[in-house]
mmCIF file of C-alpha atoms in Angstrom:
data_model
loop_
_atom_site.group_PDB
_atom_site.id
_atom_site.type_symbol
_atom_site.label_atom_id
_atom_site.label_comp_id
_atom_site.label_asym_id
_atom_site.label_seq_id
_atom_site.Cartn_x
_atom_site.Cartn_y
_atom_site.Cartn_z
ATOM 1 C CA MET A 16 -27.666 -87.918 -5.106
ATOM 2 C CA ILE A 17 -28.328 -90.279 -2.202
ATOM 3 C CA LEU A 18 -25.377 -92.451 -1.233
ATOM 4 C CA SER A 19 -25.927 -96.112 -0.489
ATOM 5 C CA SER A 20 -25.670 -97.284 3.113
ATOM 6 C CA GLY A 21 -22.430 -99.072 2.288
ATOM 7 C CA VAL A 22 -20.514 -95.886 1.475
ATOM 8 C CA THR A 23 -17.912 -95.005 4.124
ATOM 9 C CA CYS A 24 -16.925 -91.581 5.335
ATOM 10 C CA ASN A 25 -14.960 -89.950 8.123
ATOM 11 C CA CYS A 26 -17.878 -90.356 10.498
ATOM 12 C CA CYS A 27 -18.516 -94.005 9.709
ATOM 13 C CA GLY A 28 -18.048 -94.878 13.347
ATOM 14 C CA ASN A 29 -21.095 -92.857 14.355
ATOM 15 C CA THR A 30 -24.061 -94.505 16.016
ATOM 16 C CA MET A 31 -27.541 -94.214 14.517
ATOM 17 C CA ARG A 32 -28.380 -91.559 17.088
ATOM 18 C CA ASP A 33 -25.413 -89.536 15.801
ATOM 19 C CA TYR A 34 -26.816 -89.699 12.252
ATOM 20 C CA ILE A 35 -30.251 -88.637 13.481
ATOM 21 C CA ASP A 36 -28.759 -85.780 15.472
ATOM 22 C CA ASN A 37 -26.873 -84.629 12.379
ATOM 23 C CA ILE A 38 -30.252 -84.212 10.669
ATOM 24 C CA VAL A 39 -31.967 -82.597 13.659
ATOM 25 C CA ASP A 40 -29.076 -80.158 14.098
ATOM 26 C CA ASN A 41 -29.078 -79.489 10.345
ATOM 27 C CA SER A 42 -25.415 -80.420 10.251
ATOM 28 C CA SER A 43 -23.873 -80.148 6.798
ATOM 29 C CA GLU A 44 -21.181 -82.627 7.786
ATOM 30 C CA CYS A 45 -22.004 -85.996 6.187
ATOM 31 C CA CYS A 46 -25.663 -84.913 5.845
ATOM 32 C CA THR A 47 -26.169 -87.056 2.758
ATOM 33 C CA ILE A 48 -24.810 -90.136 4.490
ATOM 34 C CA SER A 49 -26.941 -89.376 7.558
ATOM 35 C CA LEU A 50 -30.058 -89.306 5.367
ATOM 36 C CA SER A 51 -29.123 -92.599 3.782
ATOM 37 C CA LYS A 52 -28.440 -94.251 7.138
ATOM 38 C CA VAL A 53 -31.766 -93.025 8.526
ATOM 39 C CA TYR A 54 -33.586 -94.330 5.457
ATOM 40 C CA GLU A 55 -32.117 -97.812 5.889
ATOM 41 C CA PHE A 56 -32.927 -97.643 9.601
ATOM 42 C CA ALA A 57 -36.568 -96.700 8.914
ATOM 43 C CA LYS A 58 -37.051 -99.586 6.496
ATOM 44 C CA LEU A 59 -35.856 -102.209 8.963
ATOM 45 C CA SER A 60 -38.754 -102.313 11.437
ATOM 46 C CA ALA A 61 -41.886 -100.705 12.834
ATOM 47 C CA GLU A 62 -40.017 -100.049 16.076
ATOM 48 C CA ASN A 63 -37.401 -98.026 14.216
ATOM 49 C CA ARG A 64 -40.058 -95.961 12.456
ATOM 50 C CA GLU A 65 -41.791 -95.319 15.772
ATOM 51 C CA PHE A 66 -38.450 -94.200 17.245
ATOM 52 C CA LEU A 67 -37.886 -91.704 14.425
ATOM 53 C CA ALA A 68 -41.466 -90.434 14.517
ATOM 54 C CA THR A 69 -41.197 -89.571 18.195
ATOM 55 C CA TYR A 70 -37.576 -88.366 18.213
ATOM 56 C CA LYS A 71 -37.639 -84.726 19.271
ATOM 57 C CA GLY A 72 -37.114 -82.369 16.355
ATOM 58 C CA PHE A 73 -36.669 -85.078 13.719
ATOM 59 C CA VAL A 74 -39.804 -84.549 11.613
ATOM 60 C CA PRO A 75 -39.515 -80.714 11.579
ATOM 61 C CA ALA A 76 -35.849 -81.015 10.574
ATOM 62 C CA PHE A 77 -36.741 -83.456 7.799
ATOM 63 C CA VAL A 78 -39.393 -81.071 6.437
ATOM 64 C CA GLU A 79 -36.867 -78.241 6.596
ATOM 65 C CA ILE A 80 -34.440 -80.275 4.496
ATOM 66 C CA LEU A 81 -37.280 -81.027 2.084
ATOM 67 C CA SER A 82 -38.219 -77.357 1.731
ATOM 68 C CA ASN A 83 -34.637 -76.454 0.802
ATOM 69 C CA ALA A 84 -34.069 -79.365 -1.582
ATOM 70 C CA SER A 85 -33.840 -79.010 -5.349
ATOM 71 C CA ASP A 86 -32.633 -82.429 -6.485
ATOM 72 C CA VAL A 87 -35.507 -84.634 -7.677
ATOM 73 C CA GLU A 88 -33.971 -87.820 -6.298
ATOM 74 C CA LEU A 89 -33.362 -86.272 -2.875
ATOM 75 C CA ILE A 90 -36.923 -84.908 -2.681
ATOM 76 C CA GLY A 91 -38.358 -88.307 -3.588
ATOM 77 C CA PHE A 92 -36.146 -89.978 -1.016
ATOM 78 C CA ILE A 93 -37.266 -87.648 1.803
ATOM 79 C CA MET A 94 -40.943 -88.125 0.899
ATOM 80 C CA GLU A 95 -40.495 -91.881 0.989
ATOM 81 C CA VAL A 96 -39.131 -91.686 4.541
ATOM 82 C CA LEU A 97 -41.985 -89.403 5.600
ATOM 83 C CA ASN A 98 -44.518 -91.864 4.166
ATOM 84 C CA LEU A 99 -42.879 -94.650 6.156
ATOM 85 C CA LEU A 100 -43.247 -92.629 9.343
ATOM 86 C CA ILE A 101 -46.883 -91.751 8.649
ATOM 87 C CA SER A 102 -47.721 -95.417 8.170
ATOM 88 C CA GLU A 103 -46.417 -96.141 11.655
ATOM 89 C CA ASP A 104 -47.575 -93.146 13.686
ATOM 90 C CA GLY A 105 -50.737 -91.203 12.873
ATOM 91 C CA ARG A 106 -49.486 -88.188 14.817
ATOM 92 C CA VAL A 107 -46.909 -87.549 12.100
ATOM 93 C CA LYS A 108 -49.712 -86.826 9.629
ATOM 94 C CA LYS A 109 -50.998 -83.828 11.598
ATOM 95 C CA GLN A 110 -47.450 -82.679 12.288
ATOM 96 C CA LEU A 111 -46.638 -82.725 8.578
ATOM 97 C CA HIS A 112 -49.846 -80.927 7.699
ATOM 98 C CA ASP A 113 -49.047 -78.103 10.115
ATOM 99 C CA LEU A 114 -45.392 -77.887 9.084
ATOM 100 C CA ILE A 115 -46.066 -77.802 5.341
ATOM 101 C CA PHE A 116 -48.971 -75.369 5.385
ATOM 102 C CA ARG A 117 -47.438 -73.062 7.965
ATOM 103 C CA ASN A 118 -44.086 -73.039 6.219
ATOM 104 C CA ASN A 119 -43.329 -69.786 4.456
ATOM 105 C CA LYS A 120 -41.556 -71.734 1.726
ATOM 106 C CA ASP A 121 -43.419 -73.229 -1.212
ATOM 107 C CA CYS A 122 -43.283 -76.914 -0.318
ATOM 108 C CA LEU A 123 -46.134 -77.784 -2.681
ATOM 109 C CA SER A 124 -43.969 -76.950 -5.680
ATOM 110 C CA LEU A 125 -41.784 -79.907 -4.697
ATOM 111 C CA PHE A 126 -44.746 -82.257 -5.043
ATOM 112 C CA ILE A 127 -45.392 -80.872 -8.509
ATOM 113 C CA LEU A 128 -41.727 -81.336 -9.400
ATOM 114 C CA LEU A 129 -41.888 -85.027 -8.439
ATOM 115 C CA LEU A 130 -45.165 -85.607 -10.277
ATOM 116 C CA GLU A 131 -43.676 -84.059 -13.401
ATOM 117 C CA LYS A 132 -40.073 -85.283 -13.360
ATOM 118 C CA GLY A 133 -39.725 -88.016 -10.758
ATOM 119 C CA ASN A 134 -39.570 -91.735 -11.437
ATOM 120 C CA LEU A 135 -42.684 -93.818 -10.859
ATOM 121 C CA ASN A 136 -41.807 -94.597 -7.238
ATOM 122 C CA SER A 137 -41.266 -90.901 -6.502
ATOM 123 C CA LYS A 138 -44.587 -90.001 -8.095
ATOM 124 C CA ILE A 139 -46.331 -92.596 -5.946
ATOM 125 C CA ASN A 140 -44.671 -91.232 -2.779
ATOM 126 C CA SER A 141 -45.619 -87.690 -3.736
ATOM 127 C CA ALA A 142 -49.278 -88.674 -4.247
ATOM 128 C CA LYS A 143 -49.369 -90.636 -0.984
ATOM 129 C CA LEU A 144 -48.020 -87.713 1.003
ATOM 130 C CA LEU A 145 -50.452 -85.311 -0.659
ATOM 131 C CA GLU A 146 -53.344 -87.537 0.379
ATOM 132 C CA SER A 147 -52.054 -87.619 3.955
ATOM 133 C CA ILE A 148 -51.820 -83.865 4.357
ATOM 134 C CA ALA A 149 -55.156 -83.093 2.673
ATOM 135 C CA SER A 150 -56.887 -83.354 6.044
ATOM 136 C CA THR A 151 -58.698 -80.013 6.149
ATOM 137 C CA MET A 152 -60.766 -77.995 3.708
ATOM 138 C CA ASN A 153 -58.223 -75.181 4.013
ATOM 139 C CA SER A 154 -55.355 -77.434 2.955
ATOM 140 C CA GLN A 155 -57.416 -78.872 0.102
ATOM 141 C CA THR A 156 -58.241 -75.396 -1.152
ATOM 142 C CA THR A 157 -54.609 -74.295 -0.898
ATOM 143 C CA MET A 158 -53.365 -77.371 -2.701
ATOM 144 C CA PHE A 159 -55.744 -77.254 -5.608
ATOM 145 C CA GLU A 160 -55.823 -73.597 -6.277
ATOM 146 C CA ASN A 161 -52.648 -74.804 -7.972
ATOM 147 C CA GLN A 162 -53.782 -76.318 -11.270
ATOM 148 C CA ALA A 163 -50.404 -77.970 -11.821
ATOM 149 C CA LEU A 164 -50.820 -80.127 -8.725
ATOM 150 C CA LEU A 165 -54.218 -81.415 -9.787
ATOM 151 C CA THR A 166 -52.948 -81.998 -13.319
ATOM 152 C CA GLY A 167 -49.985 -83.975 -12.005
ATOM 153 C CA LEU A 168 -52.222 -86.338 -10.047
ATOM 154 C CA TYR A 169 -54.588 -86.690 -12.987
ATOM 155 C CA LYS A 170 -51.699 -87.654 -15.259
ATOM 156 C CA LEU A 171 -50.622 -90.311 -12.758
ATOM 157 C CA VAL A 172 -54.100 -91.821 -13.049
ATOM 158 C CA SER A 173 -54.563 -91.409 -16.792
ATOM 159 C CA SER A 174 -51.135 -92.522 -18.002
ATOM 160 C CA LYS A 175 -50.474 -96.139 -18.912
ATOM 161 C CA THR A 176 -48.781 -97.169 -15.705
ATOM 162 C CA ASN A 177 -49.134 -99.872 -13.069
ATOM 163 C CA GLN A 178 -52.201 -100.507 -10.923
ATOM 164 C CA THR A 179 -50.539 -99.313 -7.712
ATOM 165 C CA ALA A 180 -49.763 -95.895 -9.177
ATOM 166 C CA ARG A 181 -53.318 -95.522 -10.441
ATOM 167 C CA ALA A 182 -54.791 -96.552 -7.098
ATOM 168 C CA VAL A 183 -52.594 -94.075 -5.205
ATOM 169 C CA GLY A 184 -53.363 -91.270 -7.661
ATOM 170 C CA LEU A 185 -57.100 -91.928 -7.397
ATOM 171 C CA SER A 186 -56.936 -91.977 -3.582
ATOM 172 C CA SER A 187 -55.271 -88.563 -3.638
ATOM 173 C CA LEU A 188 -57.891 -87.170 -6.026
ATOM 174 C CA ILE A 189 -60.654 -88.495 -3.762
ATOM 175 C CA ALA A 190 -59.033 -86.839 -0.743
ATOM 176 C CA VAL A 191 -58.970 -83.398 -2.332
ATOM 177 C CA SER A 192 -62.129 -83.433 -4.470
ATOM 178 C CA GLN A 193 -64.534 -82.198 -1.822
ATOM 179 C CA SER A 194 -65.316 -78.826 -3.364
ATOM 180 C CA ARG A 195 -67.349 -78.273 -6.515
ATOM 181 C CA ASN A 196 -64.492 -76.235 -7.949
ATOM 182 C CA VAL A 197 -62.075 -79.179 -7.830
ATOM 183 C CA LYS A 198 -64.686 -81.597 -9.196
ATOM 184 C CA THR A 199 -65.307 -79.272 -12.128
ATOM 185 C CA LYS A 200 -61.579 -79.023 -12.808
ATOM 186 C CA LEU A 201 -61.311 -82.822 -12.809
ATOM 187 C CA VAL A 202 -64.133 -83.061 -15.331
ATOM 188 C CA HIS A 203 -62.407 -80.548 -17.588
ATOM 189 C CA LEU A 204 -59.162 -82.509 -17.347
ATOM 190 C CA GLY A 205 -61.003 -85.593 -18.646
ATOM 191 C CA ILE A 206 -61.568 -87.782 -15.584
ATOM 192 C CA VAL A 207 -64.847 -89.143 -16.975
ATOM 193 C CA ARG A 208 -63.247 -90.298 -20.223
ATOM 194 C CA THR A 209 -60.310 -91.754 -18.319
ATOM 195 C CA GLY A 210 -62.626 -93.445 -15.828
ATOM 196 C CA GLY A 211 -64.549 -95.086 -18.661
ATOM 197 C CA LYS A 212 -61.349 -96.448 -20.181
ATOM 198 C CA ILE A 213 -60.158 -97.863 -16.867
ATOM 199 C CA LEU A 214 -63.514 -99.498 -16.105
ATOM 200 C CA SER A 215 -63.673 -100.976 -19.618
ATOM 201 C CA ASP A 216 -60.263 -102.608 -19.265
ATOM 202 C CA PRO A 217 -60.773 -106.253 -18.178
ATOM 203 C CA GLY A 218 -57.353 -106.223 -16.512
ATOM 204 C CA THR A 219 -58.182 -103.462 -14.050
ATOM 205 C CA GLU A 220 -57.844 -104.567 -10.426
ATOM 206 C CA VAL A 221 -60.668 -104.385 -7.894
ATOM 207 C CA GLN A 222 -59.094 -101.628 -5.773
ATOM 208 C CA VAL A 223 -58.717 -99.414 -8.838
ATOM 209 C CA ILE A 224 -62.298 -100.045 -10.000
ATOM 210 C CA GLU A 225 -63.621 -99.122 -6.557
ATOM 211 C CA LYS A 226 -61.694 -95.854 -6.539
ATOM 212 C CA VAL A 227 -62.721 -94.956 -10.101
ATOM 213 C CA MET A 228 -66.359 -95.554 -9.170
ATOM 214 C CA LYS A 229 -65.883 -93.337 -6.117
ATOM 215 C CA VAL A 230 -64.378 -90.504 -8.184
ATOM 216 C CA LEU A 231 -67.171 -90.770 -10.754
ATOM 217 C CA GLU A 232 -69.767 -90.700 -7.982
ATOM 218 C CA MET A 233 -68.169 -87.551 -6.590
ATOM 219 C CA VAL A 234 -68.070 -85.699 -9.906
ATOM 220 C CA SER A 235 -71.621 -86.848 -10.718
ATOM 221 C CA ARG A 236 -72.814 -84.587 -7.900
ATOM 222 C CA CYS A 237 -71.954 -81.490 -9.950
ATOM 223 C CA PRO A 238 -73.747 -80.506 -13.203
ATOM 224 C CA GLU A 239 -70.570 -80.620 -15.291
ATOM 225 C CA GLY A 240 -69.835 -84.135 -14.103
ATOM 226 C CA ARG A 241 -73.341 -85.410 -14.822
ATOM 227 C CA THR A 242 -73.252 -83.952 -18.300
ATOM 228 C CA ALA A 243 -69.846 -85.471 -19.041
ATOM 229 C CA ILE A 244 -70.958 -88.951 -17.918
ATOM 230 C CA CYS A 245 -74.259 -88.762 -19.795
ATOM 231 C CA ILE A 246 -72.589 -87.981 -23.125
ATOM 232 C CA ASP A 247 -69.818 -90.541 -22.626
ATOM 233 C CA GLU A 248 -71.552 -93.744 -23.694
ATOM 234 C CA ARG A 249 -68.492 -95.850 -22.967
ATOM 235 C CA CYS A 250 -68.231 -94.643 -19.390
ATOM 236 C CA LEU A 251 -71.918 -95.052 -18.597
ATOM 237 C CA LYS A 252 -72.037 -98.533 -20.098
ATOM 238 C CA ALA A 253 -68.920 -99.541 -18.123
ATOM 239 C CA ILE A 254 -70.484 -98.327 -14.872
ATOM 240 C CA VAL A 255 -73.567 -100.499 -15.436
ATOM 241 C CA THR A 256 -71.460 -103.477 -16.550
ATOM 242 C CA ARG A 257 -69.328 -103.306 -13.404
ATOM 243 C CA LEU A 258 -72.326 -102.746 -11.140
ATOM 244 C CA MET A 259 -72.536 -106.204 -9.553
ATOM 245 C CA ASN A 260 -69.478 -108.174 -10.622
ATOM 246 C CA VAL A 261 -66.680 -106.440 -8.688
ATOM 247 C CA SER A 262 -67.357 -105.738 -5.006
ATOM 248 C CA VAL A 263 -69.959 -104.280 -2.670
ATOM 249 C CA THR A 264 -67.996 -101.025 -2.526
ATOM 250 C CA ALA A 265 -67.875 -100.656 -6.311
ATOM 251 C CA THR A 266 -71.570 -101.507 -6.574
ATOM 252 C CA GLU A 267 -72.604 -98.882 -4.037
ATOM 253 C CA HIS A 268 -70.545 -96.151 -5.703
ATOM 254 C CA GLY A 269 -72.006 -97.176 -9.069
ATOM 255 C CA ILE A 270 -75.544 -96.863 -7.703
ATOM 256 C CA GLY A 271 -74.584 -93.397 -6.481
ATOM 257 C CA VAL A 272 -73.635 -92.389 -10.019
ATOM 258 C CA LEU A 273 -76.865 -93.751 -11.543
ATOM 259 C CA TRP A 274 -78.913 -92.034 -8.834
ATOM 260 C CA SER A 275 -77.313 -88.676 -9.633
ATOM 261 C CA LEU A 276 -77.893 -89.078 -13.372
ATOM 262 C CA CYS A 277 -81.315 -90.689 -13.535
ATOM 263 C CA TYR A 278 -83.032 -89.492 -10.358
ATOM 264 C CA LEU A 279 -81.346 -86.289 -9.247
ATOM 265 C CA SER A 280 -81.071 -84.748 -12.709
ATOM 266 C CA GLY A 281 -83.522 -87.021 -14.563
ATOM 267 C CA ASP A 282 -81.372 -87.081 -17.680
ATOM 268 C CA ARG A 283 -83.227 -88.769 -20.558
ATOM 269 C CA MET A 284 -80.109 -90.061 -22.308
ATOM 270 C CA ALA A 285 -78.833 -91.586 -19.091
ATOM 271 C CA LYS A 286 -82.134 -93.361 -18.423
ATOM 272 C CA GLU A 287 -82.198 -94.774 -21.945
ATOM 273 C CA ALA A 288 -78.595 -95.954 -21.701
ATOM 274 C CA VAL A 289 -79.216 -97.629 -18.331
ATOM 275 C CA SER A 290 -82.304 -99.382 -19.677
ATOM 276 C CA LYS A 291 -80.473 -100.672 -22.747
ATOM 277 C CA SER A 292 -77.642 -102.011 -20.568
ATOM 278 C CA ASN A 293 -79.974 -104.085 -18.363
ATOM 279 C CA GLY A 294 -79.254 -101.600 -15.604
ATOM 280 C CA MET A 295 -82.627 -101.610 -13.877
ATOM 281 C CA ARG A 296 -82.595 -105.363 -13.317
ATOM 282 C CA LYS A 297 -79.273 -104.911 -11.554
ATOM 283 C CA VAL A 298 -80.620 -102.006 -9.506
ATOM 284 C CA VAL A 299 -83.463 -104.196 -8.241
ATOM 285 C CA LEU A 300 -81.029 -106.978 -7.352
ATOM 286 C CA VAL A 301 -78.818 -104.522 -5.488
ATOM 287 C CA MET A 302 -81.865 -103.276 -3.575
ATOM 288 C CA GLN A 303 -82.602 -106.866 -2.534
ATOM 289 C CA SER A 304 -79.004 -107.516 -1.464
ATOM 290 C CA LYS A 305 -77.237 -106.647 1.796
ATOM 291 C CA CYS A 306 -76.522 -103.065 0.825
ATOM 292 C CA SER A 307 -76.536 -100.070 3.155
ATOM 293 C CA GLY A 308 -79.760 -98.269 3.961
ATOM 294 C CA SER A 309 -78.803 -95.181 1.958
ATOM 295 C CA VAL A 310 -77.981 -97.258 -1.118
ATOM 296 C CA ARG A 311 -81.263 -99.186 -0.778
ATOM 297 C CA GLN A 312 -83.080 -95.844 -0.707
ATOM 298 C CA MET A 313 -81.286 -94.716 -3.880
ATOM 299 C CA CYS A 314 -82.237 -97.983 -5.553
ATOM 300 C CA GLY A 315 -85.862 -97.368 -4.566
ATOM 301 C CA ASP A 316 -85.704 -93.890 -6.085
ATOM 302 C CA LEU A 317 -84.305 -95.318 -9.305
ATOM 303 C CA VAL A 318 -87.036 -97.958 -9.519
ATOM 304 C CA LYS A 319 -89.663 -95.222 -9.200
ATOM 305 C CA VAL A 320 -88.045 -93.286 -12.026
ATOM 306 C CA PHE A 321 -88.385 -96.284 -14.338
ATOM 307 C CA GLN A 322 -91.674 -97.586 -12.994
ATOM 308 C CA VAL A 323 -93.970 -96.038 -15.595
ATOM 309 C CA ASN A 324 -92.088 -97.262 -18.647
ATOM 310 C CA SER A 325 -91.101 -100.563 -17.100
ATOM 311 C CA LYS A 326 -94.230 -101.441 -15.137
ATOM 312 C CA SER A 327 -94.859 -104.726 -16.914
ATOM 313 C CA TRP A 328 -91.249 -105.818 -16.446
ATOM 314 C CA LEU A 329 -91.209 -104.928 -12.742
ATOM 315 C CA THR A 330 -94.405 -106.920 -12.172
ATOM 316 C CA SER A 331 -93.037 -109.971 -13.921
ATOM 317 C CA TYR A 332 -89.730 -109.616 -12.090
ATOM 318 C CA GLU A 333 -91.423 -110.216 -8.733
ATOM 319 C CA THR A 334 -92.521 -113.707 -9.858
ATOM 320 C CA ARG A 335 -89.201 -115.052 -11.034
ATOM 321 C CA THR A 336 -85.485 -115.080 -10.360
ATOM 322 C CA THR A 337 -83.425 -113.227 -12.911
ATOM 323 C CA ARG A 338 -79.821 -114.154 -13.653
ATOM 324 C CA VAL A 339 -77.718 -111.024 -14.217
ATOM 325 C CA ARG A 340 -74.573 -111.541 -16.206
#
């Protein structure tokens, strides 16, 4: 249990450097109080966080304490401090990556423990730190050979929780979903169904919608993902509905999904669903907007796919302005 900064002890006269040195030297004397003092110090200012991040031996010692911890509250507390340091000094991210993946101890099990048993704040800190250390394909593979870790992040996204937790969970999933294997696992867990529910909720915030669209675009690049989206009418309809009324980022990811379904795989059900949802009118409008060159190309591909069946509509479209709701 972490003691509050107001608790006194025999070493209460110590300076902050003394508390930091207690941690670096792995001193058992007043270690809990030292951790608490350092936490309060880190929260105070960017300068303090920069001092800790560059203090010789501090980050390795903190990771060592983490690797030996068993208390859920203590683990969550340490991860929160590490997230504070990462936000201030990008060098800490690489240092943590190397320390965690070169550590002979199973640090990743601690992330799973927090995702399963921690409070909401601890789960958020766990997901944030996972995203930060997923900087190489090797680390991503190591992390998500462990099904429990992927499941924990998925539950953070799929459970009825706050928008911040969902956004953080989605960011972590995006960071590690580079391989087809992970994308397939996400599909099997139910990310398409969950994504459809989130997109269909009128209360979902913009940042969450953008990340859901990104995840769906990623899984749509594998056959299992395309199939799951095509047979989930709610999800596909929500993607088209959100196509132009959220943000440029959400729109471009949405076009990526439609391109994978209707052009790359040429799925008949997907093309019918997009047509019924007024999707092609929106695709044309996106193509005429200030989108990126790659997205404009995808829009052009989609128009070609629908050109034969929609030739009369496309001709008439060129002569009038269409209001898309």
